[in-house]
């Protein structure tokens, strides 16, 4: 059944037995807190990061009508773009390559809700169904990459993570104003390494010779 404009839905013709009510929400809605009482005045669902949920078991007896409420709220969205900072300036340019497959997670500091996503082919990433609160937003650099450098300029096109050489960074994200957060753009750069050897130049010729430490 699908709810109407009044928020009501009805399932008819059910045989007696024990059931769980399953609800699936549109992407812009989230489940609210479970109610302390049953019926239409209390929600049979609880806070969740998922868009679908099942209630506790309900027993339907002959000739009985069960009523259940489902409390929902408007959800927030956090989004951005992952890109390859080809010129290393810390600012996303229109011509620069977008990065697919970058892993991003969010975890509520108090509500415990956890979310994860990966950037798409166009570099865009999006996490819906967010409740207002403080979150740990974490990004993981793809293999062979690291985060780009910090830039004082660039405004919303700057990378939100800018610790060069790091492959995982976390920052606090505040959504307590109840508004969706956009332009959480993340710049990456190719990483490289430099290696060498230290030796004791016993014969003082400036070369590593066999047998030298």
CSV table of N, CA, C and O in Angstrom, one decimal, residues 25 30-34 42-46 69-73:
chain,number,residue,atom,x,y,z
A,25,UNK,N,10.8,4.6,2.6
A,25,UNK,CA,10.6,6.0,2.5
A,25,UNK,C,11.2,6.6,1.3
A,25,UNK,O,12.2,6.1,0.7
A,30,UNK,N,13.4,10.6,6.6
A,30,UNK,CA,14.0,9.7,7.5
A,30,UNK,C,13.1,9.3,8.6
A,30,UNK,O,12.1,10.0,8.8
A,31,UNK,N,13.3,8.2,9.2
A,31,UNK,CA,12.5,7.7,10.3
A,31,UNK,C,12.8,8.6,11.6
A,31,UNK,O,13.9,8.9,11.9
A,32,UNK,N,11.7,8.9,12.3
A,32,UNK,CA,11.8,9.6,13.6
A,32,UNK,C,12.0,8.6,14.7
A,32,UNK,O,12.2,7.4,14.5
A,33,UNK,N,11.9,9.1,15.9
A,33,UNK,CA,12.1,8.3,17.1
A,33,UNK,C,10.9,7.4,17.4
A,33,UNK,O,9.8,7.8,17.1
A,34,UNK,N,11.1,6.2,17.9
A,34,UNK,CA,10.0,5.3,18.2
A,34,UNK,C,9.2,5.9,19.3
A,34,UNK,O,9.7,6.5,20.3
A,42,UNK,N,1.7,6.8,18.1
A,42,UNK,CA,3.1,6.5,18.4
A,42,UNK,C,3.7,5.8,17.2
A,42,UNK,O,3.1,5.0,16.5
A,43,UNK,N,5.0,6.1,16.9
A,43,UNK,CA,5.7,5.5,15.8
A,43,UNK,C,6.2,4.1,16.1
A,43,UNK,O,6.8,3.9,17.2
A,44,UNK,N,5.9,3.2,15.3
A,44,UNK,CA,6.4,1.8,15.5
A,44,UNK,C,7.7,1.6,14.9
A,44,UNK,O,8.3,0.5,15.0
A,45,UNK,N,8.3,2.6,14.3
A,45,UNK,CA,9.7,2.5,13.7
A,45,UNK,C,10.6,3.4,14.6
A,45,UNK,O,10.1,4.3,15.3
A,46,UNK,N,11.9,3.2,14.5
A,46,UNK,CA,12.9,4.0,15.2
A,46,UNK,C,13.9,4.7,14.3
A,46,UNK,O,13.9,4.4,13.1
A,69,UNK,N,1.3,3.8,13.7
A,69,UNK,CA,1.9,5.1,13.2
A,69,UNK,C,3.3,4.9,12.8
A,69,UNK,O,4.1,4.1,13.4
A,70,UNK,N,3.7,5.7,11.8
A,70,UNK,CA,5.2,5.7,11.4
A,70,UNK,C,5.6,7.2,11.4
A,70,UNK,O,5.1,8.0,10.5
A,71,UNK,N,6.4,7.6,12.3
A,71,UNK,CA,6.9,9.0,12.3
A,71,UNK,C,8.1,9.2,11.4
A,71,UNK,O,9.0,8.5,11.5
A,72,UNK,N,8.0,10.3,10.6
A,72,UNK,CA,9.1,10.6,9.7
A,72,UNK,C,9.5,12.0,9.8
A,72,UNK,O,8.7,12.9,10.3
A,73,UNK,N,10.6,12.4,9.3
A,73,UNK,CA,11.2,13.7,9.3
A,73,UNK,C,11.8,14.0,8.0
A,73,UNK,O,12.2,13.1,7.3
